[in-house]
mmCIF file of C-alpha atoms in Angstrom:
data_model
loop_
_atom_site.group_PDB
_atom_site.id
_atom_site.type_symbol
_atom_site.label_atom_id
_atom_site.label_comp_id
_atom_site.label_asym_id
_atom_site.label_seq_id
_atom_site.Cartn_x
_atom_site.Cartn_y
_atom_site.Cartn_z
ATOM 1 C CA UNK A 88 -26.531 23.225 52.387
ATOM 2 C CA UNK A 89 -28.363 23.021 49.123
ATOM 3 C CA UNK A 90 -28.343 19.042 47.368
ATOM 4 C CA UNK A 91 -26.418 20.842 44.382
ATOM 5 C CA UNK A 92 -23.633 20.743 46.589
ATOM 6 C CA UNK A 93 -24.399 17.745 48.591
ATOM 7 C CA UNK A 94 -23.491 16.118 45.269
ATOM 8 C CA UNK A 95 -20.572 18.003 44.079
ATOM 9 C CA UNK A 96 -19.307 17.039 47.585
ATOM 10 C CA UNK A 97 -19.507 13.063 46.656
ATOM 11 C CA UNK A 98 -18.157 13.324 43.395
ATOM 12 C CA UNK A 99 -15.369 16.389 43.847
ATOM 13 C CA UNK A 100 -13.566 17.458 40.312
ATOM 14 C CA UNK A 101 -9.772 16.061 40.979
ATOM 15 C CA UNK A 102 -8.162 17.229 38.059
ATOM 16 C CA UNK A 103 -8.865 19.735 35.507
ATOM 17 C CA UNK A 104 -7.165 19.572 31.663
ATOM 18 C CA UNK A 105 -6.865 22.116 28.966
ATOM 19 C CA UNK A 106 -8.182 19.963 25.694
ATOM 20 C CA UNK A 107 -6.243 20.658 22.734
ATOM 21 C CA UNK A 108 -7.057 19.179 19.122
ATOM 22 C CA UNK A 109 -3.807 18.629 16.623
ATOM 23 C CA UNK A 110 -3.954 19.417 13.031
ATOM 24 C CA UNK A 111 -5.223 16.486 10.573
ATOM 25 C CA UNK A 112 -2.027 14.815 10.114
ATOM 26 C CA UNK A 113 -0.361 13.953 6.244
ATOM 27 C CA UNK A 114 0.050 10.531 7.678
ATOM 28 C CA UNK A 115 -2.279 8.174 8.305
ATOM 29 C CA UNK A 116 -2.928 6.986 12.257
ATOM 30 C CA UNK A 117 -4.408 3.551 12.948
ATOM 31 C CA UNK A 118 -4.912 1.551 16.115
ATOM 32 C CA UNK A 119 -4.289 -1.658 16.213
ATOM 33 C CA UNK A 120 -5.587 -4.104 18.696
ATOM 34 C CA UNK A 121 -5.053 -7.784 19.554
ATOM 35 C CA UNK A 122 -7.755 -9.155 20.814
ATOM 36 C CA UNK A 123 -5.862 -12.906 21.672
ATOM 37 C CA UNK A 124 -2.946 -11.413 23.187
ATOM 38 C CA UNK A 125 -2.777 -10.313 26.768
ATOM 39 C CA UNK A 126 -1.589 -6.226 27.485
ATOM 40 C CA UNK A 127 1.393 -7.844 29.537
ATOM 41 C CA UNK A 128 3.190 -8.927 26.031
ATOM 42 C CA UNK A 129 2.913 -6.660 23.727
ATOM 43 C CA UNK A 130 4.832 -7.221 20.729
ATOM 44 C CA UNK A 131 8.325 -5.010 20.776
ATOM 45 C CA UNK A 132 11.979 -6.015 20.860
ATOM 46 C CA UNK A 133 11.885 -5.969 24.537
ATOM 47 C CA UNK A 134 9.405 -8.825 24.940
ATOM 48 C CA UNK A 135 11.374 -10.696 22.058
ATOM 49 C CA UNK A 136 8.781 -10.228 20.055
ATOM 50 C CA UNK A 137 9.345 -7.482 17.252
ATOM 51 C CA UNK A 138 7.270 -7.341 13.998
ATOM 52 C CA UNK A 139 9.748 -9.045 11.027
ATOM 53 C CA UNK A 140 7.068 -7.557 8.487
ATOM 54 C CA UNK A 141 4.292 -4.921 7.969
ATOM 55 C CA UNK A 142 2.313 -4.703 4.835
ATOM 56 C CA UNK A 143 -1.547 -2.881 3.917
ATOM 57 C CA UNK A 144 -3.781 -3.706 0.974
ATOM 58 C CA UNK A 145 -5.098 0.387 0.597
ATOM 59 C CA UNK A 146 -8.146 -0.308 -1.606
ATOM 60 C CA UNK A 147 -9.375 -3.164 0.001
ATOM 61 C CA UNK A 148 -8.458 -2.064 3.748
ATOM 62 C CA UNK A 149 -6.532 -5.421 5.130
ATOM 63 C CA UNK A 150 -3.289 -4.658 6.784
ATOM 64 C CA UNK A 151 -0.957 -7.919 8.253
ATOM 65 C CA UNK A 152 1.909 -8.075 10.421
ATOM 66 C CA UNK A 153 4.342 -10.912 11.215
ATOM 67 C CA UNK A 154 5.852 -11.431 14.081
ATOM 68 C CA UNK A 155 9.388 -13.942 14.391
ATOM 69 C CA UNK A 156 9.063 -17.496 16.092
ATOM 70 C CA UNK A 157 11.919 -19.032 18.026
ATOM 71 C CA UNK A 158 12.481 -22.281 17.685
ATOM 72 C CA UNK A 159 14.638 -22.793 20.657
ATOM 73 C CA UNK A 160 11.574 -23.084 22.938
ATOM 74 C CA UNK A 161 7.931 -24.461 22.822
ATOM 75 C CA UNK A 162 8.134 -25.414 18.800
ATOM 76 C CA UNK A 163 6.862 -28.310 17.023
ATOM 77 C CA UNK A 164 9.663 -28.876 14.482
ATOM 78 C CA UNK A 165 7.378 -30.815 12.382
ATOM 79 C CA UNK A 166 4.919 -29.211 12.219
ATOM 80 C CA UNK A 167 7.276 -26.129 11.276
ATOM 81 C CA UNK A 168 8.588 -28.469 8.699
ATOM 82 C CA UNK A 169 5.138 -29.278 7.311
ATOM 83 C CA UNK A 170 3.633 -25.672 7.135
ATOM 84 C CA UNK A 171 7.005 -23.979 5.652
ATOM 85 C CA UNK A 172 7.488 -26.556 3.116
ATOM 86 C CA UNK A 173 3.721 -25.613 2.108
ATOM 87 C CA UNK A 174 4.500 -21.814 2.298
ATOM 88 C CA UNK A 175 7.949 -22.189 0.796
ATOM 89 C CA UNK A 176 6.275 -23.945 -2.144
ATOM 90 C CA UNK A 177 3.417 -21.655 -2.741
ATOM 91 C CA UNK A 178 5.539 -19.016 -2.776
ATOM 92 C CA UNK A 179 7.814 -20.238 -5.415
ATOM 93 C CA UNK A 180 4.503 -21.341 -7.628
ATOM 94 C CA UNK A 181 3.719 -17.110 -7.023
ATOM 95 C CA UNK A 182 1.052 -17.540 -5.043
ATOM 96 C CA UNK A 183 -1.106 -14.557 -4.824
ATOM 97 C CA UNK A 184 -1.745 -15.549 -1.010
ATOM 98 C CA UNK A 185 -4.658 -17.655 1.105
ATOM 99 C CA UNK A 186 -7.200 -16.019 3.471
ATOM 100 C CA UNK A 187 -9.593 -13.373 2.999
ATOM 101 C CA UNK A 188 -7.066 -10.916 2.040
ATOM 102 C CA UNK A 189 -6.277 -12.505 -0.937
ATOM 103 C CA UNK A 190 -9.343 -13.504 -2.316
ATOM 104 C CA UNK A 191 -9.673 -16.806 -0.542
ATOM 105 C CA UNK A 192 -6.551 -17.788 -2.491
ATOM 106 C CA UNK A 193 -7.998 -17.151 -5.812
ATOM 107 C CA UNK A 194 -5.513 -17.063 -9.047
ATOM 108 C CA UNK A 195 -2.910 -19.269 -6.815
ATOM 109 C CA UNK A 196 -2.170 -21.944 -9.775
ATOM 110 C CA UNK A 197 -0.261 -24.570 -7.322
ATOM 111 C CA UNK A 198 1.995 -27.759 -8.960
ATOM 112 C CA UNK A 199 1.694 -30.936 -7.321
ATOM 113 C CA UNK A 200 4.708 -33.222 -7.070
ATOM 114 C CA UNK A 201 6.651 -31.417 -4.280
ATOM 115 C CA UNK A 202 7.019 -33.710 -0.845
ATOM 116 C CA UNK A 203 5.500 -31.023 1.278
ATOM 117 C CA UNK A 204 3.454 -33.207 3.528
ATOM 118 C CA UNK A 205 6.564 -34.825 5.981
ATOM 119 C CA UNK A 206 5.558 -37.325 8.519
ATOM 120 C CA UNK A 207 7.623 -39.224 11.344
ATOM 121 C CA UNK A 208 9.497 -38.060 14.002
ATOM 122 C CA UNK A 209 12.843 -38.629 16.130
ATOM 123 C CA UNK A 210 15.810 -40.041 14.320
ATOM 124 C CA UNK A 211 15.637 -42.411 11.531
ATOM 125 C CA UNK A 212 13.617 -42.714 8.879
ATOM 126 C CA UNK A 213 9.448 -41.609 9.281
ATOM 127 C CA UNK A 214 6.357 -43.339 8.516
ATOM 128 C CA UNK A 215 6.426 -42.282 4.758
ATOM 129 C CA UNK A 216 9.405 -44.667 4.431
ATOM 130 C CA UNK A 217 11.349 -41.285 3.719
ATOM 131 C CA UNK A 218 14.811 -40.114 5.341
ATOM 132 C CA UNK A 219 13.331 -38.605 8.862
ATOM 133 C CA UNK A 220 12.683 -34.313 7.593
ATOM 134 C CA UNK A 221 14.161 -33.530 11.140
ATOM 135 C CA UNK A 222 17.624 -34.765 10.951
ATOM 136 C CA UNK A 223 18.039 -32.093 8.479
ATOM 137 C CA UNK A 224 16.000 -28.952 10.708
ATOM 138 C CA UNK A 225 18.861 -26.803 10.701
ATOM 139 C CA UNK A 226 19.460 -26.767 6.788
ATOM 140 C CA UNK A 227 15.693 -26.133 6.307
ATOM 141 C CA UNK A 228 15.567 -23.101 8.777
ATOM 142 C CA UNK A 229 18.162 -22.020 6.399
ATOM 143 C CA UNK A 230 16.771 -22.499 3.285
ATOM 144 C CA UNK A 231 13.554 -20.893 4.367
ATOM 145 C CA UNK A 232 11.565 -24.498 4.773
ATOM 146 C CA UNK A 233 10.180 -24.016 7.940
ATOM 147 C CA UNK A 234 7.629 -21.693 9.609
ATOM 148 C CA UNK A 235 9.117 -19.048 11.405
ATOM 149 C CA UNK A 236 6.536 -16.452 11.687
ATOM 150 C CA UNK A 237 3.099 -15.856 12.883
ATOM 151 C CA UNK A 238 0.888 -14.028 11.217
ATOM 152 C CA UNK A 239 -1.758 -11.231 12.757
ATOM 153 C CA UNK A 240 -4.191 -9.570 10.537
ATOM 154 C CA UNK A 241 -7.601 -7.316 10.070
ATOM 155 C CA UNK A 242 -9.280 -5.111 8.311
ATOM 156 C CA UNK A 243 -9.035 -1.428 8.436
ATOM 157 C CA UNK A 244 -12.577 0.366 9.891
ATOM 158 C CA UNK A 245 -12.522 3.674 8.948
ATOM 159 C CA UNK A 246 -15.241 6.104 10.698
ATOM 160 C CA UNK A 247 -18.116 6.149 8.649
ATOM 161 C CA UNK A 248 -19.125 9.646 7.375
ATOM 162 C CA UNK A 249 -21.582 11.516 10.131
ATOM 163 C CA UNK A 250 -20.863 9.483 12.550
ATOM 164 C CA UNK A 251 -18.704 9.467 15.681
ATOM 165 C CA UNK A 252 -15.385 8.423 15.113
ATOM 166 C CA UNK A 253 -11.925 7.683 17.475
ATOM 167 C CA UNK A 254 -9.053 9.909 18.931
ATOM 168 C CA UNK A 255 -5.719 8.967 20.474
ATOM 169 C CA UNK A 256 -5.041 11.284 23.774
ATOM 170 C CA UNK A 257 -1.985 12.141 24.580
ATOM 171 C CA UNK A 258 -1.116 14.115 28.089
ATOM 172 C CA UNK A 259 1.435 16.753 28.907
ATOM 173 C CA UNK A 260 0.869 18.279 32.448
ATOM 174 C CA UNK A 261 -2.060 19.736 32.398
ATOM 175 C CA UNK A 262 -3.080 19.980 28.652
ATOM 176 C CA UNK A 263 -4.582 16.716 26.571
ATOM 177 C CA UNK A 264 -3.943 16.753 23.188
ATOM 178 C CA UNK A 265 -6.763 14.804 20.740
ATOM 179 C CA UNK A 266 -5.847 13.195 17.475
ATOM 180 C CA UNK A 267 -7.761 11.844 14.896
ATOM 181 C CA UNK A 268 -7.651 8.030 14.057
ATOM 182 C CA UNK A 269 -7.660 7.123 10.608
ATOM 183 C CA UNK A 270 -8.939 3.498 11.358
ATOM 184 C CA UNK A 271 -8.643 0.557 13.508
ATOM 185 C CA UNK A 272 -7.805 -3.321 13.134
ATOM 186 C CA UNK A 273 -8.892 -5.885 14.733
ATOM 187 C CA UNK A 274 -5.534 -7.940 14.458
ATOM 188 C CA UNK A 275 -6.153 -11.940 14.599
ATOM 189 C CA UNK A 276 -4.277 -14.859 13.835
ATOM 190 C CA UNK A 277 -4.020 -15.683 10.397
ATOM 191 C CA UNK A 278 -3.656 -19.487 9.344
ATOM 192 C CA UNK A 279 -2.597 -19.062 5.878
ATOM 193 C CA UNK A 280 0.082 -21.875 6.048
ATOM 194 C CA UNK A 281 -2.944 -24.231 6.742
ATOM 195 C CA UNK A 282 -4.622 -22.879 3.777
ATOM 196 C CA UNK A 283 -1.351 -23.623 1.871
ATOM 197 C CA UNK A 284 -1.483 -27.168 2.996
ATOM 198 C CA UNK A 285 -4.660 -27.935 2.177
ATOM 199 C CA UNK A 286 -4.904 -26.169 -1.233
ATOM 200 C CA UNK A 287 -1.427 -28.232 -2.087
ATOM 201 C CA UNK A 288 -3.277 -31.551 -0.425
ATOM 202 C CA UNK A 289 -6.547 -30.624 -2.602
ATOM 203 C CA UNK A 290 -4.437 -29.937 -5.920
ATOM 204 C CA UNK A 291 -2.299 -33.091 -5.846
ATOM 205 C CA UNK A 292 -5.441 -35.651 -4.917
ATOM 206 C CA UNK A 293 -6.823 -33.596 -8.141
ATOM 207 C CA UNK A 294 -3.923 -34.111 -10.801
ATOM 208 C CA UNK A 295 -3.538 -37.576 -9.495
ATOM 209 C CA UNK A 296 -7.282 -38.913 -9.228
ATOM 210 C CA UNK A 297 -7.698 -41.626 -12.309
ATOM 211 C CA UNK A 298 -9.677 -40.360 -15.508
ATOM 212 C CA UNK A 299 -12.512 -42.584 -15.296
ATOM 213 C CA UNK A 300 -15.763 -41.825 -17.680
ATOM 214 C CA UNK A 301 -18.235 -40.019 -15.988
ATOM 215 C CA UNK A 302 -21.192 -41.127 -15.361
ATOM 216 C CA UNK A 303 -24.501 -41.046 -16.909
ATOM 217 C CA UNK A 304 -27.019 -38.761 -15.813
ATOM 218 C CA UNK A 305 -30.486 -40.070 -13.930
ATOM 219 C CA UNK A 306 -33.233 -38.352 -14.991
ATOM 220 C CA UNK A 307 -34.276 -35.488 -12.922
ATOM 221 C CA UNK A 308 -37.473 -36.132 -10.829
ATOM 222 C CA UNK A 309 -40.240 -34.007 -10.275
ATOM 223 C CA UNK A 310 -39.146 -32.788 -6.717
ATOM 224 C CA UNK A 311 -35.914 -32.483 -7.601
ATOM 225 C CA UNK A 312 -37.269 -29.793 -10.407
ATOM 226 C CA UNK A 313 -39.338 -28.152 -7.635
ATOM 227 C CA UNK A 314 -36.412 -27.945 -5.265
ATOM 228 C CA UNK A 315 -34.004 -25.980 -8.468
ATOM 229 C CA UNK A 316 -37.150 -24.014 -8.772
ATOM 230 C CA UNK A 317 -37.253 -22.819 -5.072
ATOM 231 C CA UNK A 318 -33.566 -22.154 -5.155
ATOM 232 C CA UNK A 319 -33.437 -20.505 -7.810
ATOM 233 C CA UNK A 320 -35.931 -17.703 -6.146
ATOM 234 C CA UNK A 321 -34.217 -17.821 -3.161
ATOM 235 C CA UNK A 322 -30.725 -17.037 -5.225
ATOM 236 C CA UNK A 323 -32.082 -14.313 -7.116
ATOM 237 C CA UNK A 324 -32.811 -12.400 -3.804
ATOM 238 C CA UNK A 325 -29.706 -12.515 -2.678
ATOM 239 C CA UNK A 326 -27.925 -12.008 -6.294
ATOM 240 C CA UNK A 327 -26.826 -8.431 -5.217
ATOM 241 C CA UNK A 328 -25.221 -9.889 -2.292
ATOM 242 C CA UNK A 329 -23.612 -12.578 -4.196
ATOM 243 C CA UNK A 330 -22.380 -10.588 -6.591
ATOM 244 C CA UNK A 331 -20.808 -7.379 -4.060
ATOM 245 C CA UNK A 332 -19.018 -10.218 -2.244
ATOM 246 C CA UNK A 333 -17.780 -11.880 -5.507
ATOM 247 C CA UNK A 334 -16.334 -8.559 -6.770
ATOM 248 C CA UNK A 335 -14.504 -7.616 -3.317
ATOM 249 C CA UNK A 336 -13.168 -11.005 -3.198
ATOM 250 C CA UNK A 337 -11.509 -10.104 -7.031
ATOM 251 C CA UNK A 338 -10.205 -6.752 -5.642
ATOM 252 C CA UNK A 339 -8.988 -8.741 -2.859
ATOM 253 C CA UNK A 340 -6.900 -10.868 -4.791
ATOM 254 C CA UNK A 341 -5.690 -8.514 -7.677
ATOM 255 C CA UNK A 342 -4.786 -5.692 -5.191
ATOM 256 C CA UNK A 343 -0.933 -6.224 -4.415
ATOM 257 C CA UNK A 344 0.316 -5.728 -0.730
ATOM 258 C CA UNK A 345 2.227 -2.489 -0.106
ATOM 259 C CA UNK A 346 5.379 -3.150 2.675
ATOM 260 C CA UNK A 347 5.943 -0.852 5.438
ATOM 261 C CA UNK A 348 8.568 0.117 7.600
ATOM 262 C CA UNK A 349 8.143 -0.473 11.494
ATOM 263 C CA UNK A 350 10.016 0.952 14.188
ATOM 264 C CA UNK A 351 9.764 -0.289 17.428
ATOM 265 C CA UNK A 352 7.850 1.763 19.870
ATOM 266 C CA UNK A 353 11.496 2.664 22.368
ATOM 267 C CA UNK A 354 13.418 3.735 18.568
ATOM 268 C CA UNK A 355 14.480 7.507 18.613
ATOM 269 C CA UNK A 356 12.645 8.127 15.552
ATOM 270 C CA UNK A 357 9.200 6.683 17.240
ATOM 271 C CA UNK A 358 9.788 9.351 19.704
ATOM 272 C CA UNK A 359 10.658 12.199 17.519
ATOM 273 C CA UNK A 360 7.092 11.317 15.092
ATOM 274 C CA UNK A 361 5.549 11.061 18.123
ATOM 275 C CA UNK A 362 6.401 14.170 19.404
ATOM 276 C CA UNK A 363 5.798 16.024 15.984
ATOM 277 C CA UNK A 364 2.361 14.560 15.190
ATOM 278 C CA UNK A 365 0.659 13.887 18.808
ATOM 279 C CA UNK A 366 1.084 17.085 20.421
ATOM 280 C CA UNK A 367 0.432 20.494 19.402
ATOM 281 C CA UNK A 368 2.877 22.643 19.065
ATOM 282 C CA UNK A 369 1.819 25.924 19.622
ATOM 283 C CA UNK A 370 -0.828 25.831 22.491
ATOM 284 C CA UNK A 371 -1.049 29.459 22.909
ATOM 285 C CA UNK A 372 -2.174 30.401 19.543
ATOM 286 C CA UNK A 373 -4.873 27.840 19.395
ATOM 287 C CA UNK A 374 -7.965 28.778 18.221
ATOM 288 C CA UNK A 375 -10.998 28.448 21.286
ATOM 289 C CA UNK A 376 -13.155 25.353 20.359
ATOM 290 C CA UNK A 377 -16.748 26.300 20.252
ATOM 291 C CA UNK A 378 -19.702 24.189 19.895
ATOM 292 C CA UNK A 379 -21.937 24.291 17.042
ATOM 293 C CA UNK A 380 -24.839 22.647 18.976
ATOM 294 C CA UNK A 381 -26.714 23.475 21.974
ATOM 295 C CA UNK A 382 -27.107 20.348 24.406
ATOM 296 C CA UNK A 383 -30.787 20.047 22.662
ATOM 297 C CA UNK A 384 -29.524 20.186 19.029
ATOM 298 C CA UNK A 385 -26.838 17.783 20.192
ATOM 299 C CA UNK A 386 -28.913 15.054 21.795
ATOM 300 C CA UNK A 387 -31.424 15.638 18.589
ATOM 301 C CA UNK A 388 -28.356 14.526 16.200
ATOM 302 C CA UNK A 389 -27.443 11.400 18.515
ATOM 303 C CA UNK A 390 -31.317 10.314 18.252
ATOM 304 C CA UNK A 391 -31.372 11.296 14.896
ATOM 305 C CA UNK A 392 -31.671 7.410 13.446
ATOM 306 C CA UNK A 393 -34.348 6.718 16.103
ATOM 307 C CA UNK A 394 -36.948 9.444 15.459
ATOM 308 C CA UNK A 395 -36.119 8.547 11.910
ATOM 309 C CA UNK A 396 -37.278 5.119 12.414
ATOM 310 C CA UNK A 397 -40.359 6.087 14.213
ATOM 311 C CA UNK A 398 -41.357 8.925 11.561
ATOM 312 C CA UNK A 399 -41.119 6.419 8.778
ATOM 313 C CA UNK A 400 -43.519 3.204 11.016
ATOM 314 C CA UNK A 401 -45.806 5.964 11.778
ATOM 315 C CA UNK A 402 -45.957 7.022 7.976
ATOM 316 C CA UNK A 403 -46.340 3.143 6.833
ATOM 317 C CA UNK A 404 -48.722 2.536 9.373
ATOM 318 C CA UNK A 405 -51.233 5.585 7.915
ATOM 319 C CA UNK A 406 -50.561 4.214 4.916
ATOM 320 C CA UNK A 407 -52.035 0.937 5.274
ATOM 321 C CA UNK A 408 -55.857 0.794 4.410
ATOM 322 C CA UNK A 409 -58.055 -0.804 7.050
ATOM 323 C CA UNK A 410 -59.953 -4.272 5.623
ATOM 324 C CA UNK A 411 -63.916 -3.020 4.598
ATOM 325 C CA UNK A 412 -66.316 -4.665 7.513
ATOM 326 C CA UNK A 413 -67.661 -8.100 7.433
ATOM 327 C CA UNK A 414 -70.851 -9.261 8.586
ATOM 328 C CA UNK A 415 -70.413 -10.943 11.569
ATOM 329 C CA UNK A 416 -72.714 -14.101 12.078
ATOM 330 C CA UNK A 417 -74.692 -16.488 9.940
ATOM 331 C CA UNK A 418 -75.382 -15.204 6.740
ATOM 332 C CA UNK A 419 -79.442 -15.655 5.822
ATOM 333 C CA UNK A 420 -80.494 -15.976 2.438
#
């Protein structure tokens, strides 16, 4: 017995597939993955746990989801209080939005004078010397003062161009059927009634801080000169940067969200999309695939970026001129 089959022996072929590849699809296919939360709950009506809200930022590639919170069980009804009074107020000011998706909040124009920060708890009146916030809960889950949501978001990767990029399999019998993704998300919490707090906290100590002269300038010393001087060379080299990450951050907060509609993954019309986008239809006329590449032309393109790299050092390294020779010794004269 040769080793050839010695080997096929040890690792025997269990199953064999007929590989199928759908047509690009009109819509657009993402996968979206939650790092913090465990496979066991996914987020669907049967866990409880259905999406209240979908919405995508196209040019700027951020999409966010909410997801409903019951307050029945393991809620902090003040804290609910605090951060939906700060949501419920940015919102009526028209608050473009807080995080990264927004521009880091930019354009929100925010009026102090709203009690958003509550404090005490239990019955009776709170710390603040102010009628106790929960002894009306129930009227504030009504009139939208309270948190009731969690918020997941990301950024959309797309495949960059020439490079290798993601399909979603889908099996039936004996035939797998490829599709292309159009991007994935990372989806992660997003604390945006925290920002809402804070930027409400920072714009009332702001209006209310007294209107005192300022002061007068100290002459600047020599080492303070020398220390602009050195920052100011170190910001012109990263200017460009600056300036890329100023303009996204613009986009970012100009771009308006666009909703979507979700249906939960057991709805009929989940299964009848799925069913006309993830499988192909009409296996028998499917054209053979055929490869373009031989398995040297193929592991030349996946190297590609390395012999690249070592063309371009070896061409620097001729480049550089040698330093003429020095004596070496005492020099007589």
């Amino acid at each position: 017995m040769s080793s050839m089959e010695v080997d096929s022996d040890d690792d025997p072929v269990v199953a064999e597939y007929n590989v199928y590849i759908t047509p690009e699809l009109k819509e657009q296919l993402y996968l979206l993955q939650y790092p913090t939360r465990k496979r066991q709950d996914p987020f669907n009506a049967e866990h409880g746990t259905l999406p209240t809200e979908m919405r995508v930022k196209p040019k700027t590639g951020f999409l966010e989801v909410d997801i409903g919170i019951t307050p029945a069980r393991r809620f902090d009804k003040l804290k609910g209080l605090q951060w939906g009074q700060a949501l419920k107020h940015a919102k009526d000011a028209k608050a473009k939005g807080f995080g990264l998706s927004s521009g880091f909040g930019r354009g929100n124009e925010l009026e102090s004078g709203m009690k958003v920060l509550v404090s005490g708890s239990g019955s009776g009146k709170g710390k603040s010397g102010y009628e106790d916030p929960l002894n009306d809960f129930e009227a504030q889950v009504e009139r939208g003062g309270v948190l009731m949501k969690q918020t997941f978001g990301g950024t959309i990767k797309k495949p960059d161009e020439g490079r290798p990029y993601y399909m979603a399999g889908t099996f039936r019998g004996n035939e797998l059927h490829l599709t292309e993704i159009t991007g994935i998300v990372q989806m992660r919490p997003q604390f945006h009634h925290i920002d809402a707090q804070a930027q409400l906290a920072k714009t009332t100590l702001s209006r209310n801080a007294s209107k005192s002269l300022a002061k007068p300038q100290q002459p600047v010393s020599a080492t303070a000169l020398a220390a602009q001087r050195i920052k100011a060379e170190s910001d012109t080299q990263v200017s460009t940067t600056y300036e890329a990450t100023e303009k996204f951050l613009d986009a970012a907060s100009d771009e308006n969200w666009v909703k979507l509609g979700y249906r939960d993954e057991e709805d009929v019309a989940s299964f009848e999309l799925f069913d006309e986008t993830m499988i192909l239809k009409d296996v028998n006329g499917a054209n053979e695939l055929k490869a373009e590449w031989n398995a040297t032309q193929y592991l030349d393109a996946i190297n590609r970026p390395i012999i690249e790299e070592k063309k371009a050092t070896a061409k620097k390294a001729k480049s550089v001129k040698k330093p003429a020779d020095r004596p070496h010794g005492p020099v007589r004269k």
